[in-house]
Coordinates of C-alpha atoms in Angstrom, one line a residue:
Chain A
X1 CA -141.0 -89.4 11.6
X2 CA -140.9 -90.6 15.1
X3 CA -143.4 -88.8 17.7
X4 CA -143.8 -89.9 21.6
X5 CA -146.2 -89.2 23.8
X6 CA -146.5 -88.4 27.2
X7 CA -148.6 -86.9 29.8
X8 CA -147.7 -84.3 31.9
X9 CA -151.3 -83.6 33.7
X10 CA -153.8 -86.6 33.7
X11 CA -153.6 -89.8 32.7
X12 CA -154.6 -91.1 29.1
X13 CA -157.3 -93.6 28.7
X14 CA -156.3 -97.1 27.6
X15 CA -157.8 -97.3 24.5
X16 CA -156.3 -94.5 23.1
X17 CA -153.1 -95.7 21.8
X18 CA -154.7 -98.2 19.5
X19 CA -157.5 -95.5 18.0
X20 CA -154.3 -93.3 17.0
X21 CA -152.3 -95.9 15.3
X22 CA -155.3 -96.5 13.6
X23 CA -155.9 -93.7 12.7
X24 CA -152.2 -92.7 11.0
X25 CA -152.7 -96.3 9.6
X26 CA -155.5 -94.8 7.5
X27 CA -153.9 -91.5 6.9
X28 CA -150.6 -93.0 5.5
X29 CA -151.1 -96.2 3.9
X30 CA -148.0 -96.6 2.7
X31 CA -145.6 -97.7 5.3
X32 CA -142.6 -95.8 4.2
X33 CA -144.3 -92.7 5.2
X34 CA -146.0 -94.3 8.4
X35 CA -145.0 -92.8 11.7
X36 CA -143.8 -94.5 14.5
X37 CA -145.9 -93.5 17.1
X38 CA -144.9 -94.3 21.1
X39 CA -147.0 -94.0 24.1
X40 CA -144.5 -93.5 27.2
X41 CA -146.0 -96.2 29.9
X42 CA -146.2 -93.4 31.9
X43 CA -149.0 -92.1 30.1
X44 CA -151.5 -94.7 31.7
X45 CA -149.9 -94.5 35.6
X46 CA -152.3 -93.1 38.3
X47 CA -151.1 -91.2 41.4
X48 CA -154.1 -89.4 42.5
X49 CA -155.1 -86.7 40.8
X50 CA -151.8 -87.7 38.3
X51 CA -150.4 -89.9 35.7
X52 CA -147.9 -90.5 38.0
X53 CA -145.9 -88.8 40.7
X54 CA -144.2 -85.4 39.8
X55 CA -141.1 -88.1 39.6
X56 CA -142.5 -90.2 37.1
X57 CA -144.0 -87.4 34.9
X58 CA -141.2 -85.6 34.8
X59 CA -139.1 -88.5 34.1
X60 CA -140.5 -89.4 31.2
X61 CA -141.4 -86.4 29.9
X62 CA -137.1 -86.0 29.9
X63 CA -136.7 -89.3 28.2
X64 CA -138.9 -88.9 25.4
X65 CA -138.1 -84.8 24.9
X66 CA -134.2 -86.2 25.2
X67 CA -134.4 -88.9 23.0
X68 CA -132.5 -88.0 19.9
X69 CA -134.5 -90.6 17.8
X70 CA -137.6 -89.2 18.4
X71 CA -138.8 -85.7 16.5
X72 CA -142.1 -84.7 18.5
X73 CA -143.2 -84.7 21.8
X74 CA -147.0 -84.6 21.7
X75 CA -148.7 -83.9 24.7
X76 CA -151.2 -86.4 25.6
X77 CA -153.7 -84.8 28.1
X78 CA -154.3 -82.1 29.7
X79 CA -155.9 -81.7 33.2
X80 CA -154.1 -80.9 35.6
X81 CA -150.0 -81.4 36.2
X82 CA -147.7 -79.5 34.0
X83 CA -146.8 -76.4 36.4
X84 CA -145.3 -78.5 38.8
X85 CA -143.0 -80.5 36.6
X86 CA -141.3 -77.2 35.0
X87 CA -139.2 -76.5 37.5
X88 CA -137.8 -80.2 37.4
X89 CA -137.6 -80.2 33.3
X90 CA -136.5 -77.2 31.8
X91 CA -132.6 -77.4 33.0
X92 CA -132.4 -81.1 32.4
X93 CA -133.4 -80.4 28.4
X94 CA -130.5 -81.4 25.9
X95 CA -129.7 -80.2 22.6
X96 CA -132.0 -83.1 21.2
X97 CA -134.8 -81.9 23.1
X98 CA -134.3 -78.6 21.0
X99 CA -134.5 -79.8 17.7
X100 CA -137.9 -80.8 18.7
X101 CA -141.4 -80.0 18.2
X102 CA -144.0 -80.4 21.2
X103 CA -147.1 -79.6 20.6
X104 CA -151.0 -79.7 23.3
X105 CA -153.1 -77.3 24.7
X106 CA -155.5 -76.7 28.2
X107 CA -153.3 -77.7 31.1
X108 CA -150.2 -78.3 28.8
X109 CA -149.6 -75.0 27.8
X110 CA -148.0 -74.1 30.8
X111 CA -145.1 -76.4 30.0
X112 CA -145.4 -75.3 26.6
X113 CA -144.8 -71.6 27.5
X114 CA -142.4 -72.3 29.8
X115 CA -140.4 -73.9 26.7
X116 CA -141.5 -70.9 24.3
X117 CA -140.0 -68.8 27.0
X118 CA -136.7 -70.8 27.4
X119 CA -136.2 -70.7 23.4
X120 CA -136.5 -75.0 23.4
X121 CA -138.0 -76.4 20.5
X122 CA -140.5 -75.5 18.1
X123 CA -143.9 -75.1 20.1
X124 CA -147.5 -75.1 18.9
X125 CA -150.5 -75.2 20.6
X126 CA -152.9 -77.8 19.1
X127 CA -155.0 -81.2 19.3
X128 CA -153.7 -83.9 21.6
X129 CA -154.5 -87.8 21.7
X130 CA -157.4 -87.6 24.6
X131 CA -159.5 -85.7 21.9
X132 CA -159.9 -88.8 20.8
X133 CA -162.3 -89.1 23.8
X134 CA -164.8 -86.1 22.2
X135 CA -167.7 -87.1 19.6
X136 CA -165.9 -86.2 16.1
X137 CA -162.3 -86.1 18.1
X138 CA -161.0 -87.8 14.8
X139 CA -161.0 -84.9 13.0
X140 CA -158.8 -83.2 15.4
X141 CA -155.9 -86.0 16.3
X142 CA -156.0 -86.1 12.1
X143 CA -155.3 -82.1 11.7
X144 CA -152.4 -82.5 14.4
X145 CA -151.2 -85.7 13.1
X146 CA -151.4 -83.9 9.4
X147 CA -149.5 -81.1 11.2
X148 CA -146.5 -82.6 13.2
X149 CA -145.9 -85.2 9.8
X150 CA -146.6 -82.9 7.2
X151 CA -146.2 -79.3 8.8
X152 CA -149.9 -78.9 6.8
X153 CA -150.5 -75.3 6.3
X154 CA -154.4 -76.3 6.7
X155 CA -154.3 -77.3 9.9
X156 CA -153.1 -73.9 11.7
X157 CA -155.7 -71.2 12.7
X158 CA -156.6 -69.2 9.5
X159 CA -155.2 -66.3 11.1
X160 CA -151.9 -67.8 11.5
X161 CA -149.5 -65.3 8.8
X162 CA -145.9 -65.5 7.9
X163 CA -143.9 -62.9 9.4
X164 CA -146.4 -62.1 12.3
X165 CA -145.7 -63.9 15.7
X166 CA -148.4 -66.1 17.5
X167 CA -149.4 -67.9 20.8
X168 CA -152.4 -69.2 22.2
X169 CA -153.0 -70.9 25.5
X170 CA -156.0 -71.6 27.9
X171 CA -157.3 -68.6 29.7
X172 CA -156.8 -70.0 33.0
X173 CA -153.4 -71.8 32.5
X174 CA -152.2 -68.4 31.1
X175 CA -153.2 -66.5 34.4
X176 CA -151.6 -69.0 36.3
X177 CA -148.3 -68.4 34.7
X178 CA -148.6 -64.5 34.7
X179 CA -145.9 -63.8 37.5
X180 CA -143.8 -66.7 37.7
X181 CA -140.1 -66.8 36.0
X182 CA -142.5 -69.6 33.1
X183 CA -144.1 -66.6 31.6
X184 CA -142.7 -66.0 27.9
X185 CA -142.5 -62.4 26.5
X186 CA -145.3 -62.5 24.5
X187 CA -144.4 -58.8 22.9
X188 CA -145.3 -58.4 19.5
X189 CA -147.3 -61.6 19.0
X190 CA -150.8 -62.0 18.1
X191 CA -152.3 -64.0 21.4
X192 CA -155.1 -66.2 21.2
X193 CA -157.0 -67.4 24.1
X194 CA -159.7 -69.8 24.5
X195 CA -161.3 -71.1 27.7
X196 CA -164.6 -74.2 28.5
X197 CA -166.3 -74.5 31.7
X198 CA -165.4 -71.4 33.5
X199 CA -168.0 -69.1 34.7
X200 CA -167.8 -65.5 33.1
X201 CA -166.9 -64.0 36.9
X202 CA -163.7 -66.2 36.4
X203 CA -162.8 -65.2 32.7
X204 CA -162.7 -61.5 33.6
X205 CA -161.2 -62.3 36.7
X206 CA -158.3 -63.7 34.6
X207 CA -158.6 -61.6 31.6
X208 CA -157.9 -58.8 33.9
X209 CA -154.7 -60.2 35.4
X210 CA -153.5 -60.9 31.9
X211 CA -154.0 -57.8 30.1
X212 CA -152.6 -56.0 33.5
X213 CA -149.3 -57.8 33.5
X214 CA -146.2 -56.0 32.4
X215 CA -144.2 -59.0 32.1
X216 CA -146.6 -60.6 28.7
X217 CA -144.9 -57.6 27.1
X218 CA -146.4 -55.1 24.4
X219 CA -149.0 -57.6 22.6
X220 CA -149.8 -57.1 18.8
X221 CA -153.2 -58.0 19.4
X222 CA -155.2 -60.7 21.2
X223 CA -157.8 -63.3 19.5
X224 CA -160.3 -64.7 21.6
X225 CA -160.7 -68.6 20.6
X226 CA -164.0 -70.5 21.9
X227 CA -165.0 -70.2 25.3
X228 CA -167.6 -73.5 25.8
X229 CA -169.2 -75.2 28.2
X230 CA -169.3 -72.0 30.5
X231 CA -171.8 -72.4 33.3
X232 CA -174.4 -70.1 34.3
X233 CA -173.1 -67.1 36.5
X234 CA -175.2 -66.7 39.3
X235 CA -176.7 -63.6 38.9
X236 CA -176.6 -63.3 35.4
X237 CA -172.7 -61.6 34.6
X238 CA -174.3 -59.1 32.1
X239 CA -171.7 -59.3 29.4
X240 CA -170.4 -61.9 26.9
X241 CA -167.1 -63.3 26.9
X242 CA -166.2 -60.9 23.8
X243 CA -167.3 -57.9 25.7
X244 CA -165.5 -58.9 28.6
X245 CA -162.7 -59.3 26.1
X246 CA -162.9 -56.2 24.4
X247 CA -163.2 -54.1 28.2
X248 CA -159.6 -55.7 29.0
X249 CA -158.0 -55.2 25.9
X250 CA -159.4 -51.6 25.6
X251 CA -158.2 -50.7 29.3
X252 CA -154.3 -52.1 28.5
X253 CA -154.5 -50.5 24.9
X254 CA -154.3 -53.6 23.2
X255 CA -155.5 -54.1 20.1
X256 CA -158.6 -57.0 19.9
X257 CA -158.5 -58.5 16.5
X258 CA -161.8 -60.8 16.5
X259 CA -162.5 -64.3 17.3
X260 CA -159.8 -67.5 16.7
X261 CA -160.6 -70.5 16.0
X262 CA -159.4 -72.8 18.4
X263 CA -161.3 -74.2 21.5
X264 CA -161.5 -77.0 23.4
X265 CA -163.6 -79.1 20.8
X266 CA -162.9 -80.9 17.8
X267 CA -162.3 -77.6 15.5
X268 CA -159.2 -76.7 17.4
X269 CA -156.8 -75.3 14.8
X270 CA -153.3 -75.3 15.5
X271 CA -151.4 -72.2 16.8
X272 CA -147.4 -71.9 16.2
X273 CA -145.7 -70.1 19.0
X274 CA -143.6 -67.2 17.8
X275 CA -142.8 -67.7 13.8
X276 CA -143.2 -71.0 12.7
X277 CA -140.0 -72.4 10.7
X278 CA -142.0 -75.3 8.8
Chain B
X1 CA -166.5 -43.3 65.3
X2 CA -167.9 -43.0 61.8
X3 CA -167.9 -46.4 59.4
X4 CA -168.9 -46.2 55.8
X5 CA -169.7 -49.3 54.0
X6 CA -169.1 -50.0 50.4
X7 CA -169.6 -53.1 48.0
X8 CA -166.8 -53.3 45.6
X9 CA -167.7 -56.7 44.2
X10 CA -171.2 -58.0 44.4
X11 CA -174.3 -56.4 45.9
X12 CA -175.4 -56.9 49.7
X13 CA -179.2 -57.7 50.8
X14 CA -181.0 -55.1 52.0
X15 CA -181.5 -56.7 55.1
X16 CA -177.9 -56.4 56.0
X17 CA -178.1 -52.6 57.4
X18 CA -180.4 -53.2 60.7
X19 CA -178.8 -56.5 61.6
X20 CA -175.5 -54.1 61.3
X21 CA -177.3 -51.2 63.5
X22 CA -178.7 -53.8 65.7
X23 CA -175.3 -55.3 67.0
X24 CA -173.7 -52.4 67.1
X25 CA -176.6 -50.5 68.8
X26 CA -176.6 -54.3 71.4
X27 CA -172.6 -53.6 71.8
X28 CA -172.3 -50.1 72.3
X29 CA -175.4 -49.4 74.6
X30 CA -174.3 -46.1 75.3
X31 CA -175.2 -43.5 72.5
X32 CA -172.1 -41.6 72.9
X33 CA -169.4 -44.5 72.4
X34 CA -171.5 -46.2 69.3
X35 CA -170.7 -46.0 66.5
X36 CA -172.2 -44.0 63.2
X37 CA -172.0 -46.8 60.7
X38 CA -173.5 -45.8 57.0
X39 CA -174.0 -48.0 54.5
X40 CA -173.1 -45.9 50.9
X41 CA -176.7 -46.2 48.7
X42 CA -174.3 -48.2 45.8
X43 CA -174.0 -51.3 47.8
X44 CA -177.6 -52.2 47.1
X45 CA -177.4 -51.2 43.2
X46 CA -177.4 -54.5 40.7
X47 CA -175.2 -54.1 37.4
X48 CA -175.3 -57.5 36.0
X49 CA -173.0 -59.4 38.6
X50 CA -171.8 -56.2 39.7
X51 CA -173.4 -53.9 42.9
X52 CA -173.9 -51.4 40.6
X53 CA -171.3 -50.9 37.0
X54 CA -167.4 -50.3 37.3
X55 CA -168.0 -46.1 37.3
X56 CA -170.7 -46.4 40.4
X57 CA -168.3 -48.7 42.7
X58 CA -166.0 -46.9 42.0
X59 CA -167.4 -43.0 42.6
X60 CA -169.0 -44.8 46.2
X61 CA -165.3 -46.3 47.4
X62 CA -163.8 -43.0 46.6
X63 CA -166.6 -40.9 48.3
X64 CA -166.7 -43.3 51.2
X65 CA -162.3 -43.4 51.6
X66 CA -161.7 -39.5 50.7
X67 CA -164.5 -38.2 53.3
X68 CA -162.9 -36.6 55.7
X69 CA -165.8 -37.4 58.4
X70 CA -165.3 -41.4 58.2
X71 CA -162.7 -43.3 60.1
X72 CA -162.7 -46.8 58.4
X73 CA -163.9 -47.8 55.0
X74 CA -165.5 -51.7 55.5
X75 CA -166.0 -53.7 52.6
X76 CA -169.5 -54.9 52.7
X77 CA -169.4 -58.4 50.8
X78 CA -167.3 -60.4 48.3
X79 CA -168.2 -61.9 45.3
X80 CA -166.2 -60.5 42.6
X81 CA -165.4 -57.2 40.9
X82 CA -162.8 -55.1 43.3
X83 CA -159.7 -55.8 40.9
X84 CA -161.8 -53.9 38.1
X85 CA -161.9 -50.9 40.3
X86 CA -158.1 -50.7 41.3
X87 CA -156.8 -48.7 38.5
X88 CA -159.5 -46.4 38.6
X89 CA -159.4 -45.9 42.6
X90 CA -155.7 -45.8 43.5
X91 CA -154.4 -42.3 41.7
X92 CA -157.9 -40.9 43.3
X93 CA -157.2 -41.3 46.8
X94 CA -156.5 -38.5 48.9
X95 CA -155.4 -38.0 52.2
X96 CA -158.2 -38.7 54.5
X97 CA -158.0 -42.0 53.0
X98 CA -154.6 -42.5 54.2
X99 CA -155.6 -41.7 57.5
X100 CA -158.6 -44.6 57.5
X101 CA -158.8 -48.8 58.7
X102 CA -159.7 -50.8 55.4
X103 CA -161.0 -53.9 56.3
X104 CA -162.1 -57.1 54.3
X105 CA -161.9 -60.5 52.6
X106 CA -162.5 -62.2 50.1
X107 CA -162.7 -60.5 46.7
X108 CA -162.3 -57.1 48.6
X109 CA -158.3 -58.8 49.6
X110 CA -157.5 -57.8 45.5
X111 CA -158.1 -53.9 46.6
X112 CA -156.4 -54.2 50.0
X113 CA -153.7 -55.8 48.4
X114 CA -153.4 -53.0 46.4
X115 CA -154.1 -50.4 49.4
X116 CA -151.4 -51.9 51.0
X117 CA -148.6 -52.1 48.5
X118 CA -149.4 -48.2 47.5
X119 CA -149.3 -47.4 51.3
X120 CA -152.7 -46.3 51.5
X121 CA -154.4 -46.3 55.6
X122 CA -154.3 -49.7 57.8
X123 CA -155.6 -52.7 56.3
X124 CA -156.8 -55.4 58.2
X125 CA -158.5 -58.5 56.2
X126 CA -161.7 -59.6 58.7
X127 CA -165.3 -60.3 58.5
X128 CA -167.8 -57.9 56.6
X129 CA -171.5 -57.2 57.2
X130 CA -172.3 -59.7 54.7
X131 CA -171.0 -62.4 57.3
X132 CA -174.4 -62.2 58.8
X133 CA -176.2 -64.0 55.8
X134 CA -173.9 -67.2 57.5
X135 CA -175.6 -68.8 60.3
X136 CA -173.8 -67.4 63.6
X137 CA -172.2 -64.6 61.5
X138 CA -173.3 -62.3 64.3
X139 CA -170.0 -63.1 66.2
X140 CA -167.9 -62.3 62.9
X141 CA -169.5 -59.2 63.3
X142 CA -169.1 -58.3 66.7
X143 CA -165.6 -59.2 66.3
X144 CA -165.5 -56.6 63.0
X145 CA -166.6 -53.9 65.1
X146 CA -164.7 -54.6 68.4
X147 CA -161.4 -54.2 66.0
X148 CA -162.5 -51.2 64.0
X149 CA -163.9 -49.1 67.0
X150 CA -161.9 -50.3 70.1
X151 CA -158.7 -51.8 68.2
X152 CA -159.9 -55.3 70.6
X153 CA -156.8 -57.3 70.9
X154 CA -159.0 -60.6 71.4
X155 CA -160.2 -60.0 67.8
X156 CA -156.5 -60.3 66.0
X157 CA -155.7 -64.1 65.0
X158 CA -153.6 -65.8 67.7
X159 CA -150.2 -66.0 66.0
X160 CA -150.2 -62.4 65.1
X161 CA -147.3 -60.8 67.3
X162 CA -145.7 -57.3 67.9
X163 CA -142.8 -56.9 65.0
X164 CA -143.6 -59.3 62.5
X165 CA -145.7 -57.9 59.5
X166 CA -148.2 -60.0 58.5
X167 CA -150.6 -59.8 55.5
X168 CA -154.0 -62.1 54.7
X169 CA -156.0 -63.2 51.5
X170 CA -157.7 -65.8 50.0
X171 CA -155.6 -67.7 47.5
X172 CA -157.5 -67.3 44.4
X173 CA -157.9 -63.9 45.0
X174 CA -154.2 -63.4 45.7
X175 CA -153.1 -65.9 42.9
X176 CA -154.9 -63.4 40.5
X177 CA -153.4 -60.5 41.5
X178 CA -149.6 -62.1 40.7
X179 CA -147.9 -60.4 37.9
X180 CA -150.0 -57.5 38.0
X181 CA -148.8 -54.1 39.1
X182 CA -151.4 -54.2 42.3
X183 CA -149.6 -57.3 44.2
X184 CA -147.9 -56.1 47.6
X185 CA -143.9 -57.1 48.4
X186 CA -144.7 -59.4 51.2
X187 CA -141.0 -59.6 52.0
X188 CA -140.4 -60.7 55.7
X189 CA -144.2 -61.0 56.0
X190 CA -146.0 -64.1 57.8
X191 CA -148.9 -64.7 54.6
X192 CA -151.9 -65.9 55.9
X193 CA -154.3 -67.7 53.3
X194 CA -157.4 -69.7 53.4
X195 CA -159.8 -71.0 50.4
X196 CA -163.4 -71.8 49.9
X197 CA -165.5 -74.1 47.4
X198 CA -162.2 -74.6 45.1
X199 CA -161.3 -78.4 44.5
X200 CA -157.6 -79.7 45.6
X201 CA -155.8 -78.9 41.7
X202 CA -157.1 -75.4 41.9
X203 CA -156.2 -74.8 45.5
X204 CA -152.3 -76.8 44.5
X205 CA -152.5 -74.9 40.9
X206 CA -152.8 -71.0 42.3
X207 CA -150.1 -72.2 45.6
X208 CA -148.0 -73.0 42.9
X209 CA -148.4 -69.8 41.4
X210 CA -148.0 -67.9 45.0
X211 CA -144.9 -69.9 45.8
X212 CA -143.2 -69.0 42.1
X213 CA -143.7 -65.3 42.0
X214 CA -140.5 -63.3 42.7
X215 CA -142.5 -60.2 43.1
X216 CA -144.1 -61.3 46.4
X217 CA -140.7 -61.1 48.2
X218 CA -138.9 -63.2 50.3
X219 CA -141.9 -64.5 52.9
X220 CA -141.2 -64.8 56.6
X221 CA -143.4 -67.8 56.1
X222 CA -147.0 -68.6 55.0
X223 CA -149.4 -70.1 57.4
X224 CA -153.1 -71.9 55.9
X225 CA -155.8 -70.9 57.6
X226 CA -159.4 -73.2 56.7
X227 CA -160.1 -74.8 53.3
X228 CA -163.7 -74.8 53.3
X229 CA -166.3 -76.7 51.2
X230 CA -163.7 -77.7 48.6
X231 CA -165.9 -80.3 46.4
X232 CA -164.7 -83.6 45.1
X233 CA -161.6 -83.9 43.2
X234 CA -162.2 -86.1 40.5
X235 CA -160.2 -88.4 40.8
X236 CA -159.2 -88.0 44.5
X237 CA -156.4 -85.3 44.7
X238 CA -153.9 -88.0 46.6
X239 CA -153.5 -85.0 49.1
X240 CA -154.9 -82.7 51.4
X241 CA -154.3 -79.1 51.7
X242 CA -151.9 -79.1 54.1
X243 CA -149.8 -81.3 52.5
X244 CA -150.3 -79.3 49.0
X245 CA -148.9 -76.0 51.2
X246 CA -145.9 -77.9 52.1
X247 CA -144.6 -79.2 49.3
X248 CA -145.1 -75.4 47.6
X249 CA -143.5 -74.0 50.6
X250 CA -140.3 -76.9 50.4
X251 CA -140.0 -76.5 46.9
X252 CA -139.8 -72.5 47.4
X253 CA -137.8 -72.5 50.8
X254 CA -140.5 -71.2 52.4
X255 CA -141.1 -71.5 56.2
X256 CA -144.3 -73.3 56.5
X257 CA -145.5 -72.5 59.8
X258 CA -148.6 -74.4 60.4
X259 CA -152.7 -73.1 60.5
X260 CA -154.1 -69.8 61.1
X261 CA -157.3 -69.5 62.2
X262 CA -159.0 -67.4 59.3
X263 CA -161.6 -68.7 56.4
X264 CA -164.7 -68.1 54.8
X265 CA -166.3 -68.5 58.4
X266 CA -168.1 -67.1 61.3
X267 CA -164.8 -67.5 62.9
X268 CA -163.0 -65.6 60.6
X269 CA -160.2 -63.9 62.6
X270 CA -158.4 -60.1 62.0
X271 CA -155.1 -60.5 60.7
X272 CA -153.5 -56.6 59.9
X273 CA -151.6 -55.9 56.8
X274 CA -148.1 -55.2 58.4
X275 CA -147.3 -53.9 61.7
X276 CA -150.3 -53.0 63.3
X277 CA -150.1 -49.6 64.2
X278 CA -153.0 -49.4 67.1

């Protein structure tokens, strides 16, 4: 099992390609069963806000999702990046790139959905390498690791069933695909959204664009993950985020099937897109 | 000349009405050419971080826009909350609210936006009474008025011109309303947009989204008015906001035509929704 990282949004921290061959050192002692793990150099390059210029992201996101010797592409980071490199990607992605599996969340999934869309790959929505960077983040490169190697049934979101389709993005980085030719067809799955640091105002705002736009298609449901870190809404909004949820899904007629458990944080299950062929 | 004012987002301070009389009463010295200007009761009501809950902004706009004694319908503030009242408003017009000037920004642009793609009235996007909680906001004001009640010429930004539609909004707001059944064809429109307090990856983030949705139309061009108090990017963004417009505007093969002088400022100009039918 061969799985390469790169970052499509922000750039990785240095110290986390040693933490994560440490850490699938202890998981699989025995070396025959030891992944090979490889950070793409572009993973650590700065261009403003960037690892890297749009050239250099995209780049090596195509030589790692191309590589025929390589089985995942795991998505370092998030922050901030993936939207623009679509464009650049998606019709430069060979047959290798669709026997693949590519897996992140936050700022990734809108590269993520763009490939759901497109029918490339096996996606999932799940932990990345910079979790490494959150108190406990162990737990969650293990459960992805565990995942991608193993396909482990105990890492997805206990919701997760056989014969029922699922997604799960960011809140934001899903309302900033509604509209734009990236948007899967989300009909029939079970969606699950989580959201940190935005202020209540701004989940409704984009709760609202996403349960009003015909193009997600007819949902099965949606599942609202974690929403952390949110700041105080000044004045106070009046509702929780699973009122706000609930208000959405109500006015659309689509069906609200409880919390999810993923999140930004360390608990972050993983989330299949569409029916997961282990 | 009869005004009614309405909050569909968040609540105005009760202050807000006599500066309002005061200017107008200062403008129009002679009783029979001022104006009536009423502010509707719900603009003052508090429903969490509403002016008052989704039924009561919505009963006001609609018994504001379908009197048959009021000319134009001005929004009274921003914030947020005029997208929740679309689907309720729009089948509920009738038409006296056809015949009226809606006029906003901000927020309010998600309604207009709507106004304008159902063909409801003239829509302008310009200041709003609560442009006088900003020092100087007495000249946004004055130029309101002068374009609601006299149609004032000087009061239009500079580049708008006879035969070429044009349309204004703040990019957040207009980002948000992209996918959903509420976003205007802007085809052969000049799209004016300006931001406030949104770092550089949000502002690039929803231009992205702008410049990628089909169901805009094929822009006549888009033209950034200010960026104001955008906060830190962290790390530096690597580019300004001009330079974020025109690689969304390359990368789309849209015209990028330079400033326009709107923002979230006392200098706030009038840009109409269309052709301005005086």
């Amino acid at each position: 099992m061969k799985i390469g990282i790169v970052a499509p949004g922000g750039r990785l921290s240095p110290e986390i390609p040693d933490k994560v061959l440490a850490l699938a050192a202890a998981m699989y002692p025995d070396p025959g069963r030891r992944p090979d793990i490889v950070f793409h150099p572009q993973c650590f390059e700065t261009s403003g806000h960037f690892a890297g210029n749009d050239a250099a992201r995209a780049r090596a996101f195509l030589e790692i999702a191309n590589d025929e010797g390589i089985d995942a592409v795991w998505m370092g980071r998030g922050g901030y990046g993936a939207f623009r490199l679509i464009e650049t990607v998606l019709p430069r992605l060979t047959a290798a790139a669709k026997a693949k599996i590519f897996m992140g969340y936050s700022d990734a999934g809108a590269l993520l959905g763009a490939l759901y869309g497109a029918g490339i790959g096996r996606v999932a929505h799940g932990p990345m390498p910079a979790d490494l960077g959150r108190d406990g983040g162990e737990a969650a490169v293990r459960r992805a690791l565990a995942f991608l190697i193993d396909g482990d049934a105990g890492a997805l979101e206990p919701s997760v069933a056989p014969g029922t389709p699922t997604a799960a993005f960011n809140i934001t980085i899903l309302a900033h695909l509604v509209g734009t030719p990236y948007l899967p067809d989300l009909a029939h799955h079970v969606l699950m959204l989580e959201e940190v640091a935005e202020p209540m105002y701004r989940i409704d705002r984009a709760l609202g664009q996403i349960a009003s736009a015909p193009a997600i298609g007819r949902l099965a449901g949606i599942r609202l993950g974690r929403c952390g870190g949110i700041p105080a809404n000044d004045p106070d909004f009046g509702q929780g985020e699973e009122e706000v949820a609930r208000f959405w899904c109500d006015r659309a007629g689509i069906p609200y099937l409880g919390r999810a458990d993923i999140g930004h944080d360390t608990a972050n299950k993983v989330v299949p897109f569409g029916l997961w062929r282990p």
